[in-house]
Every structure is written in structure tokens, then in C-alpha cells.
Amino acid sequence: MEGGIEVSDFECIDGPWPDDDITALVAPNRIVFNPSLEDDDLRADVLAFAAALCCSLVLSDSAPAGHVAAPGGLVLIGREKLPEPPTGPGRLAGMFARRCGKDTTSATFKIYIP
């Protein structure tokens, strides 16, 4: 909350969650979790990655190194965990997770830009 990022579970009466392979939706200053994501360990890693994405989203067709271009302002985080990269939001996510006491080698996930 101190960073101005709103975090919530998906609650929509107009339709279902887009896809069970998606763990969270990230938009500028907003993270929305898949309501069926009950694994706390996975949820913590996704939260770290989503927060890092919020810090690195660029609402454009291109982005500088270490940032993510999301022209529509939305990034979907998949369930597939990836190795931690040396830079960018994946590296930042790992640092967030470890700083919070999580013993993880990576908090990076495959992303989709709709």
C-alpha cells in the first residue's frame, strides 16, 4: 500500500477469470489475483513479480531495457516459473522475495501482453 499499488482478488459478477493458467493481472498500480490461486508459496512469488512489474511497466509499444512494454496497460502473469534473469523485473522480484524472507531462486514468471 505504501507504494500506491492496490492488491485484490478477482471479484466480478459479469464473467469468469480469463484462464486458469493466469495467476494474476497487472495494470499500473494494480494487481488482481486469480481467485483460485490458493498456494501461498506460489502466491508470494507471484506477488513479488507483480509488484516488480508495476514498477517497470511502460504504456507504449517499446520500453527501455529492464522495463516491460504494455501498450494497453495490462500484463498477464502465467503459472510457468522462469529462471531469474540478471536484470529487469524478474531480478527485482527475486530481490523482493528474498528480502521478505522467502528462500527462492526465482520469482519470475512467463508473461503475456494482450
mmCIF file of C-alpha atoms in Angstrom:
data_model
loop_
_atom_site.group_PDB
_atom_site.id
_atom_site.type_symbol
_atom_site.label_atom_id
_atom_site.label_comp_id
_atom_site.label_asym_id
_atom_site.label_seq_id
_atom_site.Cartn_x
_atom_site.Cartn_y
_atom_site.Cartn_z
ATOM 1 C CA MET A 1 0.000 0.000 0.000
ATOM 2 C CA GLU A 2 2.871 2.356 0.705
ATOM 3 C CA GLY A 3 3.936 2.073 -2.926
ATOM 4 C CA GLY A 4 0.442 3.005 -4.081
ATOM 5 C CA ILE A 5 -0.266 -0.455 -5.524
ATOM 6 C CA GLU A 6 -3.747 -1.864 -4.950
ATOM 7 C CA VAL A 7 -3.796 -5.663 -4.498
ATOM 8 C CA SER A 8 -7.002 -7.697 -4.611
ATOM 9 C CA ASP A 9 -8.553 -10.995 -5.597
ATOM 10 C CA PHE A 10 -10.672 -11.045 -8.737
ATOM 11 C CA GLU A 11 -14.332 -10.483 -7.939
ATOM 12 C CA CYS A 12 -16.536 -9.988 -10.952
ATOM 13 C CA ILE A 13 -20.155 -10.909 -11.359
ATOM 14 C CA ASP A 14 -20.048 -10.274 -15.112
ATOM 15 C CA GLY A 15 -17.813 -13.176 -16.042
ATOM 16 C CA PRO A 16 -15.237 -15.769 -15.034
ATOM 17 C CA TRP A 17 -11.495 -15.397 -14.593
ATOM 18 C CA PRO A 18 -9.875 -15.296 -18.057
ATOM 19 C CA ASP A 19 -7.859 -18.550 -17.817
ATOM 20 C CA ASP A 20 -6.675 -20.846 -15.002
ATOM 21 C CA ASP A 21 -3.137 -20.699 -16.417
ATOM 22 C CA ILE A 22 -3.065 -16.990 -15.495
ATOM 23 C CA THR A 23 -2.114 -16.276 -11.873
ATOM 24 C CA ALA A 24 -2.587 -12.505 -11.850
ATOM 25 C CA LEU A 25 -3.408 -9.436 -13.909
ATOM 26 C CA VAL A 26 -1.128 -6.424 -13.577
ATOM 27 C CA ALA A 27 -2.020 -2.881 -14.570
ATOM 28 C CA PRO A 28 -0.442 0.384 -13.480
ATOM 29 C CA ASN A 29 -0.670 0.430 -9.672
ATOM 30 C CA ARG A 30 -2.991 -2.585 -9.595
ATOM 31 C CA ILE A 31 -2.541 -6.333 -9.047
ATOM 32 C CA VAL A 32 -5.508 -8.700 -9.294
ATOM 33 C CA PHE A 33 -5.057 -12.348 -8.282
ATOM 34 C CA ASN A 34 -6.744 -15.383 -9.780
ATOM 35 C CA PRO A 35 -9.316 -16.301 -7.091
ATOM 36 C CA SER A 36 -8.361 -19.992 -7.318
ATOM 37 C CA LEU A 37 -4.689 -19.300 -6.527
ATOM 38 C CA GLU A 38 -4.577 -20.881 -3.068
ATOM 39 C CA ASP A 39 -0.933 -21.992 -2.871
ATOM 40 C CA ASP A 40 0.591 -19.384 -0.514
ATOM 41 C CA ASP A 41 4.143 -20.117 -1.679
ATOM 42 C CA LEU A 42 3.213 -19.550 -5.328
ATOM 43 C CA ARG A 43 1.090 -16.535 -4.401
ATOM 44 C CA ALA A 44 4.047 -14.903 -2.603
ATOM 45 C CA ASP A 45 6.305 -15.328 -5.652
ATOM 46 C CA VAL A 46 3.585 -14.001 -7.967
ATOM 47 C CA LEU A 47 3.064 -11.003 -5.675
ATOM 48 C CA ALA A 48 6.792 -10.202 -5.759
ATOM 49 C CA PHE A 49 6.836 -10.463 -9.558
ATOM 50 C CA ALA A 50 3.626 -8.458 -9.974
ATOM 51 C CA ALA A 51 4.974 -5.676 -7.745
ATOM 52 C CA ALA A 52 8.182 -5.600 -9.787
ATOM 53 C CA LEU A 53 6.119 -5.404 -12.982
ATOM 54 C CA CYS A 54 4.142 -2.461 -11.577
ATOM 55 C CA CYS A 55 7.476 -0.677 -11.134
ATOM 56 C CA SER A 56 8.611 -1.405 -14.684
ATOM 57 C CA LEU A 57 5.502 -1.121 -16.884
ATOM 58 C CA VAL A 58 5.709 1.273 -19.796
ATOM 59 C CA LEU A 59 2.450 2.144 -21.565
ATOM 60 C CA SER A 60 3.993 2.070 -25.011
ATOM 61 C CA ASP A 61 4.864 -0.258 -27.879
ATOM 62 C CA SER A 62 8.502 -0.210 -26.789
ATOM 63 C CA ALA A 63 10.318 0.061 -23.491
ATOM 64 C CA PRO A 64 13.889 0.672 -22.381
ATOM 65 C CA ALA A 65 15.980 -2.270 -21.225
ATOM 66 C CA GLY A 66 14.785 -3.596 -17.883
ATOM 67 C CA HIS A 67 11.183 -2.491 -18.467
ATOM 68 C CA VAL A 68 8.091 -4.139 -19.959
ATOM 69 C CA ALA A 69 6.173 -2.568 -22.846
ATOM 70 C CA ALA A 70 2.429 -2.881 -22.286
ATOM 71 C CA PRO A 71 0.695 -0.535 -24.724
ATOM 72 C CA GLY A 72 -2.768 -1.494 -23.436
ATOM 73 C CA GLY A 73 -1.684 -1.151 -19.815
ATOM 74 C CA LEU A 74 -2.223 -4.812 -18.936
ATOM 75 C CA VAL A 75 0.148 -7.725 -18.313
ATOM 76 C CA LEU A 76 -0.965 -11.279 -17.533
ATOM 77 C CA ILE A 77 1.265 -13.443 -15.349
ATOM 78 C CA GLY A 78 1.271 -17.145 -16.198
ATOM 79 C CA ARG A 79 1.954 -20.116 -13.928
ATOM 80 C CA GLU A 80 5.193 -21.083 -15.671
ATOM 81 C CA LYS A 81 8.149 -20.111 -13.484
ATOM 82 C CA LEU A 82 11.276 -18.990 -15.320
ATOM 83 C CA PRO A 83 14.915 -18.725 -14.196
ATOM 84 C CA GLU A 84 15.767 -15.406 -12.594
ATOM 85 C CA PRO A 85 17.261 -13.024 -15.158
ATOM 86 C CA PRO A 86 20.291 -10.853 -14.335
ATOM 87 C CA THR A 87 18.289 -7.609 -14.743
ATOM 88 C CA GLY A 88 14.761 -6.254 -15.081
ATOM 89 C CA PRO A 89 11.553 -7.002 -13.202
ATOM 90 C CA GLY A 90 12.412 -10.683 -12.745
ATOM 91 C CA ARG A 91 15.613 -9.807 -10.923
ATOM 92 C CA LEU A 92 13.772 -7.204 -8.842
ATOM 93 C CA ALA A 93 11.079 -9.762 -7.977
ATOM 94 C CA GLY A 94 13.675 -12.210 -6.677
ATOM 95 C CA MET A 95 15.229 -9.462 -4.580
ATOM 96 C CA PHE A 96 11.781 -8.518 -3.174
ATOM 97 C CA ALA A 97 11.003 -12.140 -2.289
ATOM 98 C CA ARG A 98 14.359 -12.823 -0.628
ATOM 99 C CA ARG A 99 14.264 -9.515 1.257
ATOM 100 C CA CYS A 100 10.914 -10.630 2.714
ATOM 101 C CA GLY A 101 12.496 -13.877 3.924
ATOM 102 C CA LYS A 102 11.450 -16.170 1.081
ATOM 103 C CA ASP A 103 14.010 -18.808 0.142
ATOM 104 C CA THR A 104 13.607 -18.813 -3.642
ATOM 105 C CA THR A 105 15.936 -18.995 -6.609
ATOM 106 C CA SER A 106 13.443 -17.156 -8.808
ATOM 107 C CA ALA A 107 10.191 -15.218 -8.566
ATOM 108 C CA THR A 108 9.975 -14.727 -12.337
ATOM 109 C CA PHE A 109 7.082 -15.998 -14.422
ATOM 110 C CA LYS A 110 6.128 -16.085 -18.071
ATOM 111 C CA ILE A 111 4.105 -13.023 -19.013
ATOM 112 C CA TYR A 112 1.557 -12.308 -21.727
ATOM 113 C CA ILE A 113 0.755 -8.904 -23.174
ATOM 114 C CA PRO A 114 -2.789 -8.851 -24.611
#
